[in-house]
Coordinates of N, CA and C in Angstrom, one line a residue:
Y1 N -10.0 -22.6 -11.6 CA -8.6 -21.9 -11.1 C -8.2 -21.2 -12.0
E2 N -7.8 -21.6 -13.4 CA -7.0 -20.5 -14.0 C -7.6 -19.1 -14.2
F3 N -8.8 -19.4 -14.4 CA -9.3 -18.0 -14.5 C -9.0 -17.0 -13.4
T4 N -9.2 -17.7 -12.4 CA -9.0 -16.7 -11.0 C -7.3 -16.2 -10.8
I5 N -6.6 -17.5 -11.0 CA -5.2 -17.3 -11.5 C -4.8 -15.9 -12.4
L6 N -5.6 -15.9 -13.5 CA -5.2 -14.9 -14.5 C -5.8 -13.4 -14.0
T7 N -6.8 -13.5 -13.3 CA -7.4 -12.6 -12.6 C -6.5 -11.8 -11.4
I8 N -5.4 -12.8 -10.6 CA -4.7 -12.3 -9.9 C -3.5 -11.7 -10.5
K9 N -2.8 -12.1 -11.6 CA -2.0 -11.7 -12.5 C -2.2 -10.2 -13.1
S10 N -3.7 -10.2 -13.5 CA -4.0 -9.1 -14.2 C -4.0 -7.9 -13.1
L11 N -4.3 -8.0 -11.8 CA -4.8 -7.2 -10.7 C -2.9 -6.6 -10.4
I12 N -2.1 -7.9 -10.1 CA -0.7 -7.2 -9.8 C 0.0 -6.3 -11.0
D13 N -0.5 -6.7 -12.0 CA 0.2 -6.2 -13.5 C -0.3 -4.8 -13.0
K14 N -1.5 -4.6 -12.6 CA -2.5 -3.0 -12.4 C -1.8 -2.4 -11.5
G15 N -0.9 -3.1 -10.5 CA -0.3 -2.4 -9.4 C -1.1 -2.4 -8.1
F16 N -2.3 -3.7 -8.0 CA -3.1 -3.8 -7.1 C -2.3 -4.9 -6.0
N17 N -2.3 -4.3 -4.7 CA -1.5 -5.4 -3.9 C -2.1 -6.5 -3.4
C18 N -2.3 -7.8 -3.8 CA -2.9 -8.8 -3.0 C -2.2 -10.2 -3.4
K19 N -2.8 -11.2 -2.6 CA -2.5 -12.5 -2.5 C -3.8 -13.3 -2.9
L20 N -3.6 -14.6 -3.2 CA -4.5 -15.7 -3.4 C -4.4 -16.7 -2.5
L21 N -5.3 -17.1 -1.8 CA -5.2 -18.1 -0.9 C -6.5 -19.3 -2.1
I22 N -5.7 -20.2 -2.5 CA -6.4 -21.5 -2.5 C -6.8 -22.5 -1.9
L23 N -7.7 -22.8 -1.2 CA -8.0 -23.9 -0.4 C -8.6 -25.1 -1.0
G24 N -7.9 -26.5 -0.6 CA -8.3 -27.7 -1.1 C -7.3 -28.4 -2.1
T25 N -7.9 -29.5 -2.3 CA -7.2 -30.2 -3.3 C -7.9 -30.9 -4.2
Y26 N -7.6 -31.9 -5.1 CA -8.4 -32.6 -6.1 C -8.5 -34.0 -5.0
Q27 N -9.7 -34.3 -5.8 CA -10.0 -35.8 -5.2 C -9.2 -36.8 -5.6
T28 N -8.5 -37.5 -4.8 CA -7.5 -38.5 -5.0 C -7.7 -39.6 -5.5
Q29 N -8.7 -40.0 -5.7 CA -9.3 -41.4 -6.4 C -9.5 -41.2 -8.1
F30 N -9.4 -39.7 -8.5 CA -9.1 -39.4 -9.7 C -7.8 -38.6 -10.4
E31 N -7.1 -39.5 -10.9 CA -5.9 -39.2 -11.1 C -5.7 -37.9 -12.2
E32 N -6.9 -37.5 -13.1 CA -6.7 -36.5 -13.8 C -6.6 -35.1 -13.0
G33 N -7.4 -35.2 -11.8 CA -7.1 -34.1 -10.9 C -5.6 -34.0 -10.5
R34 N -4.8 -34.7 -10.3 CA -3.4 -34.5 -10.0 C -2.8 -34.1 -11.1
E35 N -2.8 -34.3 -12.2 CA -2.4 -33.7 -13.6 C -2.8 -32.3 -13.6
Y36 N -4.3 -32.0 -13.4 CA -4.7 -30.8 -13.3 C -4.0 -29.7 -12.3
F37 N -3.8 -30.2 -11.3 CA -3.0 -29.3 -10.3 C -1.8 -29.1 -10.8
K38 N -1.1 -30.0 -11.3 CA 0.0 -29.8 -11.7 C 0.4 -28.9 -13.1
T39 N -0.6 -28.6 -13.6 CA -0.7 -27.9 -14.5 C -1.0 -26.4 -14.0
L40 N -1.8 -26.5 -13.0 CA -1.9 -24.9 -12.2 C -0.8 -24.5 -11.6
K41 N 0.0 -25.5 -11.2 CA 1.2 -25.0 -10.6 C 2.3 -24.7 -11.6
K42 N 2.3 -25.4 -12.4 CA 3.2 -25.0 -13.6 C 2.7 -23.6 -14.2
L43 N 1.6 -23.1 -14.5 CA 1.0 -21.8 -14.7 C 1.3 -20.7 -14.1
I44 N 1.3 -20.8 -12.2 CA 1.8 -19.9 -11.4 C 3.1 -19.6 -11.6
A45 N 4.0 -20.7 -11.9 CA 5.4 -20.6 -11.9 C 5.7 -19.5 -13.2
E46 N 5.2 -20.1 -14.5 CA 5.2 -19.2 -15.8 C 4.7 -17.9 -15.4
L47 N 3.9 -17.4 -14.7 CA 3.4 -16.1 -14.7 C 4.3 -15.3 -13.8
E48 N 4.9 -16.2 -13.1 CA 5.8 -15.5 -11.7 C 4.8 -15.0 -10.7
L49 N 3.8 -15.9 -10.2 CA 2.8 -15.5 -9.2 C 3.2 -16.4 -8.0
S50 N 4.2 -17.0 -7.7 CA 4.5 -18.0 -6.7 C 4.6 -17.2 -5.6
K51 N 4.7 -16.1 -5.4 CA 5.0 -15.3 -4.0 C 3.6 -14.5 -3.8
H52 N 2.6 -14.5 -5.0 CA 1.5 -14.1 -4.7 C 0.2 -14.8 -4.6
I53 N 0.7 -16.5 -4.4 CA -0.6 -17.4 -4.0 C -0.1 -18.2 -3.3
I54 N -0.8 -18.3 -2.2 CA -0.6 -19.3 -1.0 C -1.6 -20.8 -1.2
W55 N -1.2 -21.8 -1.3 CA -2.1 -22.9 -1.9 C -1.8 -24.0 -0.7
K56 N -3.3 -24.0 0.0 CA -3.4 -25.0 1.1 C -4.0 -26.3 0.5
D57 N -2.9 -27.1 0.0 CA -3.5 -28.5 -0.8 C -3.6 -29.5 0.3
L58 N -4.9 -29.6 0.9 CA -5.5 -30.4 1.5 C -7.2 -30.0 1.8
H59 N -7.7 -30.9 2.5 CA -9.1 -30.9 2.9 C -9.1 -30.4 4.3
L60 N -9.9 -28.8 4.6 CA -9.8 -28.5 5.7 C -11.1 -28.8 6.6
E61 N -11.0 -29.2 7.9 CA -12.4 -29.2 8.7 C -13.0 -28.2 8.7
Q62 N -14.1 -28.0 8.8 CA -15.1 -27.0 8.7 C -14.8 -25.7 9.6
S63 N -14.1 -25.7 11.0 CA -14.0 -24.8 11.7 C -12.6 -24.4 11.1
E64 N -11.6 -25.2 10.7 CA -10.5 -24.5 10.2 C -10.6 -23.8 8.7
F65 N -11.9 -24.4 8.1 CA -12.3 -23.6 6.7 C -12.4 -21.9 7.4
Y66 N -13.5 -22.3 8.1 CA -14.0 -20.9 8.6 C -13.3 -19.7 9.0
N67 N -12.2 -20.3 9.8 CA -11.3 -19.6 10.4 C -10.1 -18.8 9.3
T68 N -10.0 -19.7 8.2 CA -9.0 -19.4 7.3 C -9.8 -18.2 6.3
I69 N -10.8 -18.6 6.0 CA -11.7 -17.4 5.5 C -11.9 -16.4 6.2
K70 N -11.5 -16.0 7.6 CA -12.0 -14.9 7.9 C -10.6 -13.9 8.2
L71 N -9.6 -15.1 7.6 CA -8.1 -14.3 7.6 C -8.1 -13.5 6.1
C72 N -9.2 -13.7 5.2 CA -8.9 -13.2 4.0 C -10.0 -11.9 4.0
D73 N -9.7 -11.0 3.0 CA -10.4 -9.9 2.9 C -11.8 -10.2 2.1
A74 N -11.6 -10.8 0.8 CA -12.8 -11.1 0.0 C -12.5 -12.7 -0.5
A75 N -13.2 -12.9 -1.4 CA -13.6 -14.4 -2.0 C -13.7 -14.0 -3.6
I76 N -13.3 -14.9 -4.4 CA -13.6 -14.9 -5.9 C -13.9 -16.3 -6.3
V77 N -15.2 -16.2 -6.9 CA -15.8 -17.4 -7.4 C -15.9 -17.5 -8.7
S78 N -15.2 -17.9 -9.5 CA -14.8 -17.8 -11.1 C -15.2 -18.9 -11.9
Y79 N -16.6 -19.2 -11.8 CA -17.3 -20.5 -12.8 C -17.0 -20.0 -14.0
T80 N -16.9 -20.4 -15.0 CA -16.8 -20.1 -16.4 C -18.0 -20.7 -17.1
E81 N -18.9 -21.5 -16.6 CA -20.0 -21.9 -17.5 C -21.4 -20.9 -16.7
P82 N -22.1 -20.1 -17.6 CA -23.4 -19.5 -17.1 C -24.4 -19.9 -16.5
N83 N -24.4 -21.4 -16.6 CA -25.5 -22.1 -16.0 C -25.2 -22.7 -14.7
H84 N -23.9 -22.6 -14.5 CA -23.7 -23.2 -13.1 C -24.7 -22.7 -12.1
N85 N -24.9 -23.8 -11.3 CA -26.1 -23.2 -10.2 C -25.9 -23.6 -8.9
S86 N -24.7 -23.7 -8.6 CA -24.5 -24.1 -7.2 C -23.3 -23.8 -6.5
S87 N -22.9 -23.1 -5.4 CA -22.2 -22.7 -4.5 C -22.4 -22.7 -3.3
G88 N -22.2 -23.4 -2.3 CA -22.4 -23.3 -0.8 C -21.3 -22.5 -0.2
F89 N -20.4 -22.3 -1.1 CA -19.1 -21.5 -0.4 C -19.8 -19.7 -0.2
I90 N -20.3 -19.5 -1.3 CA -20.9 -18.0 -1.1 C -21.5 -17.8 0.1
P91 N -22.5 -18.3 0.4 CA -23.6 -18.0 1.8 C -22.3 -17.8 2.9
D92 N -21.7 -19.1 2.8 CA -20.4 -19.2 4.0 C -19.7 -18.4 3.9
V93 N -19.1 -17.5 3.1 CA -18.1 -16.4 3.1 C -18.8 -15.0 3.3
L94 N -20.1 -14.9 3.0 CA -20.7 -13.7 3.2 C -21.2 -13.8 4.7
A95 N -21.6 -15.3 5.2 CA -21.8 -14.9 6.6 C -20.6 -14.6 7.5
L96 N -19.3 -15.1 7.1 CA -18.3 -14.8 7.7 C -18.0 -12.9 7.4
G97 N -18.7 -12.6 6.7 CA -18.3 -11.1 6.6 C -17.4 -10.9 5.6
R98 N -17.5 -11.4 4.6 CA -16.5 -11.3 3.5 C -17.3 -11.2 1.9
P99 N -17.0 -10.0 1.2 CA -17.6 -9.8 0.2 C -17.1 -11.0 -1.2
V100 N -17.7 -11.2 -2.1 CA -17.7 -12.2 -3.0 C -17.8 -11.5 -4.4
F101 N -16.8 -11.6 -5.1 CA -16.8 -11.4 -6.4 C -16.5 -12.3 -7.3
C102 N -17.8 -12.6 -8.3 CA -17.9 -13.6 -9.1 C -18.0 -13.4 -10.4
T103 N -17.7 -14.4 -11.3 CA -17.9 -14.4 -12.6 C -19.9 -14.3 -12.9
S104 N -20.4 -14.3 -14.2 CA -21.4 -14.2 -14.4 C -22.3 -15.5 -14.4
F105 N -22.7 -16.0 -13.4 CA -23.4 -17.2 -13.4 C -24.7 -17.6 -12.7
E106 N -25.6 -18.4 -12.8 CA -26.6 -18.4 -12.4 C -27.0 -18.4 -10.9
Y107 N -26.2 -19.1 -10.0 CA -26.4 -18.9 -8.5 C -25.9 -17.6 -8.2
A108 N -24.8 -17.0 -8.8 CA -24.3 -15.7 -8.3 C -25.5 -14.7 -8.5
Y109 N -26.5 -14.5 -9.6 CA -27.4 -13.7 -9.4 C -28.4 -13.9 -8.5
F110 N -28.7 -15.4 -8.3 CA -29.7 -15.6 -7.3 C -29.1 -15.0 -5.9
I111 N -28.1 -15.2 -5.5 CA -27.2 -15.0 -4.1 C -27.5 -13.3 -4.2
K112 N -27.0 -12.6 -5.3 CA -27.1 -11.2 -4.9 C -28.3 -10.8 -5.1
S113 N -29.4 -11.3 -5.4 CA -30.6 -10.7 -5.1 C -30.9 -10.6 -3.5
Y114 N -30.3 -11.3 -2.8 CA -30.5 -10.9 -1.3 C -29.6 -10.4 -0.7
T115 N -28.1 -9.8 -1.7 CA -27.6 -9.2 -0.7 C -26.4 -8.4 -1.8
N116 N -27.3 -7.2 -2.2 CA -26.9 -6.5 -3.3 C -25.4 -5.8 -3.1
E117 N -25.2 -5.4 -1.6 CA -24.2 -4.7 -1.5 C -23.0 -5.5 -1.2
C118 N -22.8 -6.7 -1.5 CA -21.6 -7.5 -1.3 C -21.2 -8.7 -2.2
V119 N -22.0 -8.7 -3.1 CA -21.9 -9.7 -4.2 C -21.7 -8.9 -5.7
F120 N -20.5 -8.9 -6.4 CA -20.1 -8.2 -7.1 C -19.9 -9.4 -8.6
I121 N -20.8 -9.1 -9.6 CA -20.7 -10.0 -10.7 C -20.1 -9.2 -11.9
S122 N -19.1 -10.1 -12.8 CA -18.4 -9.5 -13.7 C -18.6 -10.5 -14.9
P123 N -18.4 -9.8 -15.7 CA -18.4 -10.7 -17.1 C -17.1 -11.5 -17.2
F124 N -17.4 -13.1 -18.1 CA -16.4 -13.9 -18.3 C -15.2 -13.3 -18.6
S125 N -14.6 -12.7 -17.6 CA -12.9 -12.3 -18.5 C -12.2 -11.9 -17.1
P126 N -11.3 -12.5 -17.1 CA -10.3 -12.3 -15.8 C -9.8 -10.9 -15.8
Y127 N -9.8 -10.1 -17.0 CA -9.4 -8.6 -17.0 C -10.8 -7.9 -16.6
S128 N -12.0 -8.3 -16.8 CA -13.0 -7.6 -16.5 C -13.2 -7.9 -14.8
L129 N -12.6 -9.2 -14.5 CA -13.0 -9.3 -12.8 C -12.1 -8.6 -12.0
A130 N -11.2 -8.3 -12.6 CA -10.0 -7.5 -12.0 C -10.1 -6.1 -12.0
E131 N -10.6 -5.4 -13.3 CA -11.1 -4.0 -13.3 C -12.2 -3.8 -12.2
D132 N -13.3 -4.7 -11.8 CA -14.1 -4.7 -10.9 C -13.9 -4.6 -9.6
I133 N -12.7 -5.5 -9.4 CA -12.0 -5.6 -8.0 C -11.7 -4.4 -7.7
I134 N -10.7 -3.7 -8.5 CA -10.0 -2.3 -8.6 C -11.0 -1.2 -8.2
K135 N -12.1 -1.2 -9.1 CA -12.9 -0.4 -8.7 C -13.9 -0.3 -7.6
T136 N -14.1 -1.7 -7.3 CA -14.9 -1.9 -5.9 C -13.9 -1.1 -4.8
Y137 N -12.6 -1.6 -4.8 CA -11.9 -1.3 -3.6 C -11.7 0.4 -3.8
N138 N -11.4 0.9 -4.9 CA -11.3 2.2 -5.1 C -12.6 3.2 -4.3
N139 N -13.7 2.5 -4.3 CA -14.9 3.5 -3.9 C -15.3 3.1 -2.6
H140 N -14.8 1.9 -2.0 CA -15.2 1.4 -0.6 C -13.9 0.9 0.2
T141 N -13.9 1.0 1.6 CA -13.2 0.5 2.3 C -13.2 -0.8 2.7
N142 N -12.3 -1.7 3.1 CA -12.4 -3.3 3.1 C -13.2 -3.3 4.5
E143 N -13.1 -2.3 5.4 CA -14.2 -2.6 6.5 C -15.6 -2.1 6.1
E144 N -16.0 -1.3 5.1 CA -17.5 -1.3 4.6 C -17.7 -2.4 3.8
L145 N -16.8 -3.0 3.0 CA -17.5 -4.3 2.4 C -17.6 -5.5 3.3
Q146 N -17.0 -5.6 4.3 CA -17.1 -6.7 5.1 C -18.4 -6.5 6.0
L147 N -18.3 -5.3 6.5 CA -19.7 -5.0 7.3 C -21.0 -5.0 6.7
N148 N -21.2 -5.0 5.1 CA -22.1 -5.0 4.4 C -22.3 -6.6 4.3
A149 N -21.2 -7.1 3.9 CA -21.1 -8.7 3.5 C -21.7 -9.2 4.9
F150 N -21.4 -9.1 6.1 CA -21.7 -9.6 7.4 C -23.1 -9.1 7.6
N151 N -23.5 -8.0 7.6 CA -25.1 -7.5 7.6 C -26.2 -8.2 6.9
S152 N -25.8 -8.3 5.5 CA -26.7 -8.8 4.3 C -26.7 -10.3 4.7
S153 N -26.0 -11.0 5.3 CA -26.5 -12.3 5.5 C -27.1 -12.7 7.0
R154 N -27.3 -11.7 7.5 CA -27.9 -11.9 8.8 C -29.7 -12.3 8.9
N155 N -30.1 -11.8 7.5 CA -31.8 -12.2 7.3 C -31.7 -13.9 7.0
W156 N -30.4 -14.3 7.1 CA -30.6 -16.0 7.0 C -30.4 -16.7 8.3
T157 N -30.3 -16.0 9.5 CA -30.1 -16.6 10.7 C -31.5 -17.5 10.9
W158 N -31.2 -18.6 11.7 CA -32.4 -19.4 11.9 C -33.2 -18.7 12.8
H159 N -33.1 -17.8 13.6 CA -34.3 -17.0 14.5 C -35.2 -16.3 13.2
L160 N -34.4 -15.3 12.2 CA -35.4 -14.7 11.7 C -36.1 -15.6 10.7
I161 N -35.5 -16.8 10.3 CA -36.3 -17.7 9.5 C -37.4 -18.6 10.0
G162 N -37.2 -18.7 11.3 CA -38.4 -19.1 12.2 C -39.4 -18.0 12.3
Q163 N -38.9 -17.0 12.4 CA -39.9 -15.6 12.7 C -40.9 -15.5 11.3
D164 N -40.1 -15.6 10.1 CA -40.8 -15.6 8.9 C -41.8 -16.5 8.7
H165 N -41.4 -18.0 9.0 CA -42.4 -19.0 9.2 C -43.7 -19.1 10.1
H166 N -43.1 -18.4 11.3 CA -44.4 -18.5 11.9 C -45.5 -17.1 11.5
T167 N -44.7 -16.2 10.9 CA -45.6 -15.2 10.3 C -46.4 -15.8 9.2
F168 N -46.0 -16.6 8.2 CA -46.7 -17.3 6.9 C -47.6 -18.2 7.6
F169 N -47.4 -19.1 8.7 CA -48.4 -20.2 9.4 C -49.5 -19.4 9.9
K170 N -49.2 -18.3 10.6 CA -50.4 -17.6 11.1 C -51.2 -17.0 10.2
E171 N -50.5 -16.4 9.0 CA -51.5 -15.7 7.8 C -52.3 -16.9 7.3
I172 N -51.9 -18.2 7.2 CA -52.7 -19.1 6.3 C -53.8 -20.0 7.5
L173 N -53.4 -19.8 8.6 CA -54.1 -20.7 9.4 C -55.4 -19.9 9.9

């Protein structure tokens, strides 16, 4: 989260009008999660970002999660390890028609190979990520980005996947 918070700070310092929505909370069975979230909230206050960051400090049901994502313009996935290879969140966001800005990690490259026009990958720097977000929005409208994200995820629908399997089985049988 620190990376994303610093990215938002960089965006705001460059005059980009934005807000960050953080969805979720720590796992209550782990005390260190509580301390980590306190540290993040202190960072937000120190950087004077309180009016730019909305934190839904709770677990959302799937339908509420999806409805909340649809209220956003884009998502940021800022893993700090290049070999990170999981994020079921990215396909969900794309399917909801929202572009995704990512740091440079393994799964981001995998999903980008299917969705070139709506997954944007930046180096491991909040400032580089902020620059890439600004450059993207200077070159594309929000509507273009969202339409590209939505359309790129259509090849994942069950109907098309079923057609692909049907074709494959016809070829081998």
